[in-house]
mmCIF file of C-alpha atoms in Angstrom:
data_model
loop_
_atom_site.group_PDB
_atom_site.id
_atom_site.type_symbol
_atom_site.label_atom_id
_atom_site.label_comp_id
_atom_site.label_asym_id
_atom_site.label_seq_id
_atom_site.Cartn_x
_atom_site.Cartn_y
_atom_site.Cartn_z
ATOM 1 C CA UNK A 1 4.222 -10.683 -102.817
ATOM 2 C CA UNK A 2 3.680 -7.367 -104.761
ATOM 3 C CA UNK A 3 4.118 -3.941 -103.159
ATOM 4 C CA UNK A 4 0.664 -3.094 -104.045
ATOM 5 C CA UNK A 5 -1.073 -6.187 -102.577
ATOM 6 C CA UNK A 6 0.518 -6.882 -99.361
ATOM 7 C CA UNK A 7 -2.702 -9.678 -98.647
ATOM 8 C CA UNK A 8 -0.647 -11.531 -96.251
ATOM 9 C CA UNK A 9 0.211 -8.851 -93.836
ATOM 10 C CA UNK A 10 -2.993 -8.043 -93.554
ATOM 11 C CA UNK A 11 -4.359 -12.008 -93.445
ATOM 12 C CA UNK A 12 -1.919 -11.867 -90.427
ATOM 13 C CA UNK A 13 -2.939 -8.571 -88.920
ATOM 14 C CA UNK A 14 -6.302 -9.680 -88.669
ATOM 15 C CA UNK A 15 -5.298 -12.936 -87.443
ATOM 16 C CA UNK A 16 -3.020 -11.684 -85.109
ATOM 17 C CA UNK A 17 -5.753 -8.718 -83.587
ATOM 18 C CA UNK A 18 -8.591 -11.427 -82.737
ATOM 19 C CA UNK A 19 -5.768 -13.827 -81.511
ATOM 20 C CA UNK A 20 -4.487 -11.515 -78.955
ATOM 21 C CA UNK A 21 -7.590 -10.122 -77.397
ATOM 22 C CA UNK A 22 -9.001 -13.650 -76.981
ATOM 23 C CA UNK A 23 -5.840 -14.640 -75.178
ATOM 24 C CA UNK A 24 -5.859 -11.718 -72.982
ATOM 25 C CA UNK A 25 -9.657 -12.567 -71.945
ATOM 26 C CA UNK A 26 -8.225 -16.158 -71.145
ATOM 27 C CA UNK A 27 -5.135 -15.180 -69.518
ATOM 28 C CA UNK A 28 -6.744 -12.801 -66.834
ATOM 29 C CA UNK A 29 -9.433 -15.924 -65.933
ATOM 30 C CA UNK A 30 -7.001 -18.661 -65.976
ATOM 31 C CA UNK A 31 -3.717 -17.407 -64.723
ATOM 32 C CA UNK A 32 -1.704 -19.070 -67.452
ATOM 33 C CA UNK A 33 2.079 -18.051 -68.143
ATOM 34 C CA UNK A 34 1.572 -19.569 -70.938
ATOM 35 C CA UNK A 35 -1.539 -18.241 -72.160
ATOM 36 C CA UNK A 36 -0.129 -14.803 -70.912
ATOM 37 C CA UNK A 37 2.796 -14.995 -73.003
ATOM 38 C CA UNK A 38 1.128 -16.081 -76.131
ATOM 39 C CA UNK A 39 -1.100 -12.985 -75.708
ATOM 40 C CA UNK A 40 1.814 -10.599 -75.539
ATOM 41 C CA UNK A 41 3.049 -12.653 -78.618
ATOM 42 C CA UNK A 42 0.037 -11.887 -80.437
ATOM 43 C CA UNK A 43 0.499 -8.162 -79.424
ATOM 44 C CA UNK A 44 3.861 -7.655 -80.892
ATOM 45 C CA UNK A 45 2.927 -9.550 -83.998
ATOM 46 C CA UNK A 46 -0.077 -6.880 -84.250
ATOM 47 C CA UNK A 47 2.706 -4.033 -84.006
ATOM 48 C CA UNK A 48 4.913 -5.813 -86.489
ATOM 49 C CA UNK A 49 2.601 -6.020 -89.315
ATOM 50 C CA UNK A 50 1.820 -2.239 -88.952
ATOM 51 C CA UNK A 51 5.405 -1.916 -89.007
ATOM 52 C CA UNK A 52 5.885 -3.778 -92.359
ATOM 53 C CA UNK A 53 2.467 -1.605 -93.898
ATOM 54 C CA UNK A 54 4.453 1.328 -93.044
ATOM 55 C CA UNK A 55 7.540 -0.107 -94.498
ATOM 56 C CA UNK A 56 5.314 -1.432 -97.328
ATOM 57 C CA UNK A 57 3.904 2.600 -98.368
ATOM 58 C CA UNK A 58 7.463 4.390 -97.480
ATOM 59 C CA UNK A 59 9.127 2.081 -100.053
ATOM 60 C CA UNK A 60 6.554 3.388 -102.702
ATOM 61 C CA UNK A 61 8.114 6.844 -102.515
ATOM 62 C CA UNK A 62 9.482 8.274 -105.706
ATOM 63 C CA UNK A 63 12.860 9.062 -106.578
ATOM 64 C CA UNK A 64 14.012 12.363 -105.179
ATOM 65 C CA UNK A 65 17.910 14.144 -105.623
ATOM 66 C CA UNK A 66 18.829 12.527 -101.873
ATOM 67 C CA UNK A 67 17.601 9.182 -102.722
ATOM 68 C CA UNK A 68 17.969 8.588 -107.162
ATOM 69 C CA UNK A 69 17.088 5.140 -106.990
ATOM 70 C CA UNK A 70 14.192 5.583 -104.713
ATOM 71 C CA UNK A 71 13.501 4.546 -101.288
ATOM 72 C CA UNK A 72 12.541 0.593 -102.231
ATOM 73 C CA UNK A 73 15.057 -1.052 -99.121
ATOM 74 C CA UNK A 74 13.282 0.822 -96.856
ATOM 75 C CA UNK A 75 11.004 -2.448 -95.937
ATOM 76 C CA UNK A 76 13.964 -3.902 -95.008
ATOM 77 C CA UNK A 77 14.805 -1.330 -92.519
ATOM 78 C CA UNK A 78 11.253 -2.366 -91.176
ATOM 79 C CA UNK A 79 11.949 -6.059 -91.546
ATOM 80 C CA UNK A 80 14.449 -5.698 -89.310
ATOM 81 C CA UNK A 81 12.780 -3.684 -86.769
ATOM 82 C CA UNK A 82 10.266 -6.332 -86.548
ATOM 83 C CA UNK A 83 12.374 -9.360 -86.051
ATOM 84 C CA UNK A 84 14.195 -7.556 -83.390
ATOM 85 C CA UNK A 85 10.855 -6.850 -81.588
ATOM 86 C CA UNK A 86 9.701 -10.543 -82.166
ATOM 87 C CA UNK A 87 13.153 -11.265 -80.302
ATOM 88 C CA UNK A 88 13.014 -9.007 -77.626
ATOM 89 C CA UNK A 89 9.332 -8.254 -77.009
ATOM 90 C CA UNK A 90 7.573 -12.048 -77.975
ATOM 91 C CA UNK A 91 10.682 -14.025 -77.092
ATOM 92 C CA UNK A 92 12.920 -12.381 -74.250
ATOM 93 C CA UNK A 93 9.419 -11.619 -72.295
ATOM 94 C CA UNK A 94 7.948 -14.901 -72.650
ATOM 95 C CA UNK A 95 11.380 -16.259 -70.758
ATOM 96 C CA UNK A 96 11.186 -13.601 -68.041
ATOM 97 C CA UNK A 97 7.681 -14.537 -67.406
ATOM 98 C CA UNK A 98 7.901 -18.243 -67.657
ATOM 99 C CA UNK A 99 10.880 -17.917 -65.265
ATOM 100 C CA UNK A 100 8.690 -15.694 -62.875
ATOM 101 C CA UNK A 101 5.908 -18.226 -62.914
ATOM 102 C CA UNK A 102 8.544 -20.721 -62.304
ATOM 103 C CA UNK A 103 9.327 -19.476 -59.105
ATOM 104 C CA UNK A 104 5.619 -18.330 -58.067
ATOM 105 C CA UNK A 105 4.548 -21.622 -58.700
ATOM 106 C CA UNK A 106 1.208 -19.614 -59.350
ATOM 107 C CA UNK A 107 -2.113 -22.701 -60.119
ATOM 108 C CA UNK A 108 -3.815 -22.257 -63.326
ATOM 109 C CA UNK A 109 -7.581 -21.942 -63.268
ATOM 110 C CA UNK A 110 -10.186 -22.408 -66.152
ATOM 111 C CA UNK A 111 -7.816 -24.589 -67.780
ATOM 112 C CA UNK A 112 -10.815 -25.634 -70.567
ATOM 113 C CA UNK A 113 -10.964 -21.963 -71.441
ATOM 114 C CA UNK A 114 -7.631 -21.882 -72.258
ATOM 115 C CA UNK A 115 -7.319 -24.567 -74.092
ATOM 116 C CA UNK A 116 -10.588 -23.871 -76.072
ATOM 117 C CA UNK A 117 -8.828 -20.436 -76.487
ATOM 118 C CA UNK A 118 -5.649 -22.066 -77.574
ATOM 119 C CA UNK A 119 -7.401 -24.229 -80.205
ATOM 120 C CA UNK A 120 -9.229 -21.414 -81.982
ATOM 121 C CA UNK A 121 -5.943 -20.037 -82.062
ATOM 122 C CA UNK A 122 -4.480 -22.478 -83.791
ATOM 123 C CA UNK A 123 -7.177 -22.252 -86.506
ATOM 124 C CA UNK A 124 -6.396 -18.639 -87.050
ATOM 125 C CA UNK A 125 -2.706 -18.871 -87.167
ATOM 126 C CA UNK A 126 -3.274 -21.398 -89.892
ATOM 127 C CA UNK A 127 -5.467 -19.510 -92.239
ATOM 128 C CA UNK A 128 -2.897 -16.470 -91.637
ATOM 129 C CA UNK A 129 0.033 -19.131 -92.536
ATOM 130 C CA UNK A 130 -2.150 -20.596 -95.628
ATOM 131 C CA UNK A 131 -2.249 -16.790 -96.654
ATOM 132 C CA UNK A 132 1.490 -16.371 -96.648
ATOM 133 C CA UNK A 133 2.076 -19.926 -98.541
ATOM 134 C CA UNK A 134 -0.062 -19.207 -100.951
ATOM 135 C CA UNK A 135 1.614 -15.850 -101.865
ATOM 136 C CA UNK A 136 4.784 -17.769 -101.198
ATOM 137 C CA UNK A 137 3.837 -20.664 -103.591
ATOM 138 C CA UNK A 138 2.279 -18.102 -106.464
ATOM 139 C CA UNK A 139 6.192 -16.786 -106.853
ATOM 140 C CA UNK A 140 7.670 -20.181 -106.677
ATOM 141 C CA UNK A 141 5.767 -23.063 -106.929
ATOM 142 C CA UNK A 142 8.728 -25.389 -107.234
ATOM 143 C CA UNK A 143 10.963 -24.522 -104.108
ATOM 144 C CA UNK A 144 11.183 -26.256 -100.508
ATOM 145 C CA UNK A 145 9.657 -23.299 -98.114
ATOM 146 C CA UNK A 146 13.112 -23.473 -96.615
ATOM 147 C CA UNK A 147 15.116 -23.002 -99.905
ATOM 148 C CA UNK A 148 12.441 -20.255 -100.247
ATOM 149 C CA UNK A 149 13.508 -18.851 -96.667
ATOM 150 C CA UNK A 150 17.082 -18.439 -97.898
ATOM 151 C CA UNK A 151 16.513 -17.097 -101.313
ATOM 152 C CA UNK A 152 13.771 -14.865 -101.197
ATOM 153 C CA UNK A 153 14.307 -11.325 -101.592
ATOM 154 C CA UNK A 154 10.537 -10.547 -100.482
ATOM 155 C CA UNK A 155 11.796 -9.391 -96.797
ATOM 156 C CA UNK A 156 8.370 -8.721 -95.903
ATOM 157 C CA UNK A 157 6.692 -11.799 -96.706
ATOM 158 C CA UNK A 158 9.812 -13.683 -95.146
ATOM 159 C CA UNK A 159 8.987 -11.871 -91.560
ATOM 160 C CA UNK A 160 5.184 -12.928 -91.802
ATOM 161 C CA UNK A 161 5.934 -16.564 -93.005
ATOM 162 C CA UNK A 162 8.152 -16.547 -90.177
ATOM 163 C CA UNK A 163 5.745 -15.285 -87.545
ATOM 164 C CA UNK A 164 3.359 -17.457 -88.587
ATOM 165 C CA UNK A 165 5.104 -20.781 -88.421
ATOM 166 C CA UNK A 166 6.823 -19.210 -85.116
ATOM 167 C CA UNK A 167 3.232 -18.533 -83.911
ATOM 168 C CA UNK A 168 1.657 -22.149 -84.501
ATOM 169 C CA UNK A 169 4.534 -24.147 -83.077
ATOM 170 C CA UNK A 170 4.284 -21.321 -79.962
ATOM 171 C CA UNK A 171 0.447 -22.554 -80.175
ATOM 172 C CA UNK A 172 1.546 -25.866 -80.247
ATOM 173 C CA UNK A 173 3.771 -25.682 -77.228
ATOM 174 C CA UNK A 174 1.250 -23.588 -74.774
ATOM 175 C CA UNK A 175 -1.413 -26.205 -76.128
ATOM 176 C CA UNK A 176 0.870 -29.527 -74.443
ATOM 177 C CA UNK A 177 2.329 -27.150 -71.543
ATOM 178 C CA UNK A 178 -1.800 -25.605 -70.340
ATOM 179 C CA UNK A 179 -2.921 -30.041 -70.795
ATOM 180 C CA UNK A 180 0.132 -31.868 -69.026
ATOM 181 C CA UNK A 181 -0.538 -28.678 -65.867
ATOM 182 C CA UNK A 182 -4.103 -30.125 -66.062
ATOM 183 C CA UNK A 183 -3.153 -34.021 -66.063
ATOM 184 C CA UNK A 184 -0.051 -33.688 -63.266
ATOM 185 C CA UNK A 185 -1.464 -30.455 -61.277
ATOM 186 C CA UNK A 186 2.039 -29.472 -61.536
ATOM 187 C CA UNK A 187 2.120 -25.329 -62.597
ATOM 188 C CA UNK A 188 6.041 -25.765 -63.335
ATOM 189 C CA UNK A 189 4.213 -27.211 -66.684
ATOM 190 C CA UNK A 190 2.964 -24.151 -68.077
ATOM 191 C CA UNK A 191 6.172 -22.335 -66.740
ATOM 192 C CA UNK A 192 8.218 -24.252 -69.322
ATOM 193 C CA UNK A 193 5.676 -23.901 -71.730
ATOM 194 C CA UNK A 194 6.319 -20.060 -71.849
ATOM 195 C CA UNK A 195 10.058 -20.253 -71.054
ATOM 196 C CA UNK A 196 10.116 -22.887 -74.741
ATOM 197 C CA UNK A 197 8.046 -20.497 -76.533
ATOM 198 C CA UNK A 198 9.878 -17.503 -75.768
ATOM 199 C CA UNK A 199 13.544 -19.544 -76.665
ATOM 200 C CA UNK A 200 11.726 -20.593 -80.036
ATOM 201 C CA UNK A 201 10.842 -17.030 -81.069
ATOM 202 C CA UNK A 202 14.278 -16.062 -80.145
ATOM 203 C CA UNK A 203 15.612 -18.831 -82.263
ATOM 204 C CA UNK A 204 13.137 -17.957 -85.292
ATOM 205 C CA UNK A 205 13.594 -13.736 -84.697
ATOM 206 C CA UNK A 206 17.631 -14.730 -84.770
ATOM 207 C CA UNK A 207 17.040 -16.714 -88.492
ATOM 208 C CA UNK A 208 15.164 -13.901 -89.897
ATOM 209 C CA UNK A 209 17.131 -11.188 -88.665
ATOM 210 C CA UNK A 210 20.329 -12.940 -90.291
ATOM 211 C CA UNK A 211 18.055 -12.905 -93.609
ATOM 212 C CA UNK A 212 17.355 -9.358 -93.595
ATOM 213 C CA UNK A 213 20.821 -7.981 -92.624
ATOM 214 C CA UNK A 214 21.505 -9.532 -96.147
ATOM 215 C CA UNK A 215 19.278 -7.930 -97.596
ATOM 216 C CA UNK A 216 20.160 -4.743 -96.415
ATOM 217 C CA UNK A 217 23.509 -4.987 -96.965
ATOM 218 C CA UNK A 218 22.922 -5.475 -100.674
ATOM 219 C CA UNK A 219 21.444 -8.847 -102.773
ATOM 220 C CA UNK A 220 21.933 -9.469 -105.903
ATOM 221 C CA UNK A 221 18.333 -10.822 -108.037
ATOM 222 C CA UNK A 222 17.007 -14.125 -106.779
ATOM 223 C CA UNK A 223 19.554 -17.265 -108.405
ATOM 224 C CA UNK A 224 16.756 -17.908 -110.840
ATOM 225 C CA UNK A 225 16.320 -14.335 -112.074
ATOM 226 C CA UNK A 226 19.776 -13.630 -112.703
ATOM 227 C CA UNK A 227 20.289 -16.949 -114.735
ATOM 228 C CA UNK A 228 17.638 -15.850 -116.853
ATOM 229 C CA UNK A 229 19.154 -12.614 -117.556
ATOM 230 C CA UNK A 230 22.386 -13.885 -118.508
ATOM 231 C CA UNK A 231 20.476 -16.226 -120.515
ATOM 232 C CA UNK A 232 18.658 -13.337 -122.272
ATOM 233 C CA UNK A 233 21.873 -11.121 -123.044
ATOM 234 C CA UNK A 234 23.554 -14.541 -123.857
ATOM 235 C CA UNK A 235 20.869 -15.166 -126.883
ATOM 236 C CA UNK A 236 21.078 -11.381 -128.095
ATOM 237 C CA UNK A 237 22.845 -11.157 -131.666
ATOM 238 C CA UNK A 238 23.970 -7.475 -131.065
ATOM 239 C CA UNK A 239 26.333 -9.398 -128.049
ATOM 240 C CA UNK A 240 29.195 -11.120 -128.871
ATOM 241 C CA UNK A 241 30.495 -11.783 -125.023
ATOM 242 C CA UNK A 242 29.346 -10.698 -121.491
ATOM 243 C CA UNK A 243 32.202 -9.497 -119.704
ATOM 244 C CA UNK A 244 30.427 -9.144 -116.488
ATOM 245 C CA UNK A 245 26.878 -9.059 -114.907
ATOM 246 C CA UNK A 246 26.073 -7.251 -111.620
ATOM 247 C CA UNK A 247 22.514 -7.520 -110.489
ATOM 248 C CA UNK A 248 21.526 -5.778 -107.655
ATOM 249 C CA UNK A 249 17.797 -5.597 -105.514
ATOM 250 C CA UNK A 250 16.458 -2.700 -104.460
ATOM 251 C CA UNK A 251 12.899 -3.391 -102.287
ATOM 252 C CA UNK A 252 10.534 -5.005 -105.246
ATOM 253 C CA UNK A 253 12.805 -3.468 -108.295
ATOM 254 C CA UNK A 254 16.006 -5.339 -109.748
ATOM 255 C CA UNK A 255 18.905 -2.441 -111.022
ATOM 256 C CA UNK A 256 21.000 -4.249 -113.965
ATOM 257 C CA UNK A 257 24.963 -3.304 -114.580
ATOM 258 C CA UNK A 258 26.092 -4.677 -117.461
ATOM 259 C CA UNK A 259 29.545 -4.765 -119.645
ATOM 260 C CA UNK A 260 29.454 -6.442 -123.031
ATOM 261 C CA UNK A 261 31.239 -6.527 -125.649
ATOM 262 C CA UNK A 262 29.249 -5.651 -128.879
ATOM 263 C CA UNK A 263 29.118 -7.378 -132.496
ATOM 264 C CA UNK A 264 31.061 -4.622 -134.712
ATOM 265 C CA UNK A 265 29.255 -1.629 -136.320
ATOM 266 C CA UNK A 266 30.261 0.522 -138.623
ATOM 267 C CA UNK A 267 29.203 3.551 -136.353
ATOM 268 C CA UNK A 268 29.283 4.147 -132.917
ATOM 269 C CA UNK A 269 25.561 5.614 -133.524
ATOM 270 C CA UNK A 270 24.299 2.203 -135.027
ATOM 271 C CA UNK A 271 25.794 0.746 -131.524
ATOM 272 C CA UNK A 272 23.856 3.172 -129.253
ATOM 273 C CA UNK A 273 20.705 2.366 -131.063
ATOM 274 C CA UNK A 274 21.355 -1.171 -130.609
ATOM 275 C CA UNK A 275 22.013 -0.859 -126.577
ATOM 276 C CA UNK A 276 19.231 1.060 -126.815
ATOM 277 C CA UNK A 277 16.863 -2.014 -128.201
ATOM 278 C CA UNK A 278 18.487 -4.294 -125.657
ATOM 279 C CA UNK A 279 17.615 -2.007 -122.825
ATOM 280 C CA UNK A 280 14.414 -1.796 -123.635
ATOM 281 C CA UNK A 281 13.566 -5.875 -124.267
ATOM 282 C CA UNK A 282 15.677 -6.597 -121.572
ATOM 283 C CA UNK A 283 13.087 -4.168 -118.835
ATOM 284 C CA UNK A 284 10.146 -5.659 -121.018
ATOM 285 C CA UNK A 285 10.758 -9.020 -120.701
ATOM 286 C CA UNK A 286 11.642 -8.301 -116.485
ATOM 287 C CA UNK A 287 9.161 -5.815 -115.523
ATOM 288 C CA UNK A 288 10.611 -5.616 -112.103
ATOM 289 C CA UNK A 289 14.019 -4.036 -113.705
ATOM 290 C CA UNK A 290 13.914 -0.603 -113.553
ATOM 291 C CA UNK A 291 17.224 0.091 -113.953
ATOM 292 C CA UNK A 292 19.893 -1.080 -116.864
ATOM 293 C CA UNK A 293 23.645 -0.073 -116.776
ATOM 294 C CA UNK A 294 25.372 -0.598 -119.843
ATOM 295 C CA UNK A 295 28.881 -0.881 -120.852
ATOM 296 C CA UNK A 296 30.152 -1.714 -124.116
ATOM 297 C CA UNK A 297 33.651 -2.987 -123.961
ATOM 298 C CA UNK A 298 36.265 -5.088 -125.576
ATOM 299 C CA UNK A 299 38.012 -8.220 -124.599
ATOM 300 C CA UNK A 300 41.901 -8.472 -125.058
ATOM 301 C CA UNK A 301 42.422 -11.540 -126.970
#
């Protein structure tokens, strides 16, 4: 997902804003813990994609003497922040109040509202999820989505792919826990329902989280992007070895260190020039590298 077109946050946004307010209209007529939870879910989700916009426009910021290579990880910073809310807000709440229902034993009423509510729900999740895969697919059509999950450097689209699947199987859960309280009478039901969702977002908030630290700690390019620029420099005639390759993402934007050593010239002009030519390729054959760092060297043989 680009910087500039961040459609899935807002497919989820919306998703997430007429989610929540229906739930909230269903949880105050049927009593659900359940339904109740899922609401608050839907609440913090809202919150978390304004998080990631703000993350999104902050990471746009141009270079200044404090920051030289811009401010491009600062989505992660906001990545973060929302996985840790989906932890504690969606999942640690949703166990506090499925354990409270658990001991008020508290009867569910309108049950068919809720699960009406619960199935347009559903719907909505899914068209926020087909959002996210299809950005998801666009960038790599050929990878499992969890392959995907581990390799992505796209720490944004990673927290709303994982809200979203985290959000359906919640849906999911509160959908069985709302009809087996109908069939058996039995509140305790719904109780577990919430108490299962909120260990699931923990579970899903925890995965992410691990993801982003990464991230934030320092990546190099995706495993596919870095092959191809060793490839590239590889192929160059003005390179007679790569002595190392450091790549290095920064938000959207790749940096490139590079120490090679060079074909011989008769000038140490002639060389320059040539760097120069391979800079230049290399950052218009990967527009996302902004920034080349290179070394010529020489090998002891």
């Amino acid at each position: 997902m680009s910087a500039e077109s961040p459609k899935a946050i807002f497919y989820a946004l919306a998703a997430n804003l007429g989610i929540a307010i229906i739930k909230f209209a269903a949880a105050a007529f049927t009593g659900s813990g359940s339904m109740f939870a899922e609401a608050i879910h839907s609440t913090a989700d809202c919150g978390n994609q304004l998080l990631l916009l703000l993350g999104l426009r902050q990471s746009r910021e141009p270079p200044t003497p404090l920051h030289p290579m811009g401010t491009g990880r600062a989505i992660n910073f906001y990545s973060l922040l929302v996985a840790l809310l989906l932890f504690f807000v969606g999942g640690a709440f949703s166990v506090y109040e499925g354990i409270h229902r658990l001991i008020a034993r508290e009867p569910l009423q309108y049950v068919y509202i809720a699960l009406g509510v619960l199935g347009i729900s559903v719907v909505l999740e899914a068209l926020s999820l087909y959002g996210a895969m299809r950005e998801i697919r666009a960038g790599t059509p050929n990878k499992s989505l969890w392959r995907w999950f581990r390799e992505t450097r796209d720490s944004d689209l990673l927290v709303v792919a994982g809200e979203d699947i985290a959000a359906l199987a919640g849906l999911a859960i509160a959908f069985v826990a709302v009809l087996l309280t109908v069939i058996t009478g039995n509140p305790v039901w719904d109780a577990c329902g919430s108490i299962a969702i909120g260990i699931l977002l923990m579970l899903i908030a925890l995965l992410v989280a691990r993801e982003v630290k990464s991230m934030i700690v320092g990546e190099s390019a995706s495993p596919e992007m870095r092959r191809e620029i060793d490839a590239f420099l590889r192929a160059r005639p003005e390179i007679r070895s790569i002595i190392s390759l450091i790549t290095l993402q920064w938000g959207k934007e790749v940096m490139v260190a590079v120490q090679c050593e060079m074909i011989d010239y008769d000038h140490s002009r002639t060389m320059v020039e040539a760097i120069n030519v391979i800079e230049a390729d290399l950052q218009a054959h990967f527009p996302v590298v902004r920034w080349v760092f290179f070394e010529p060297d020489f090998v002891n043989r």
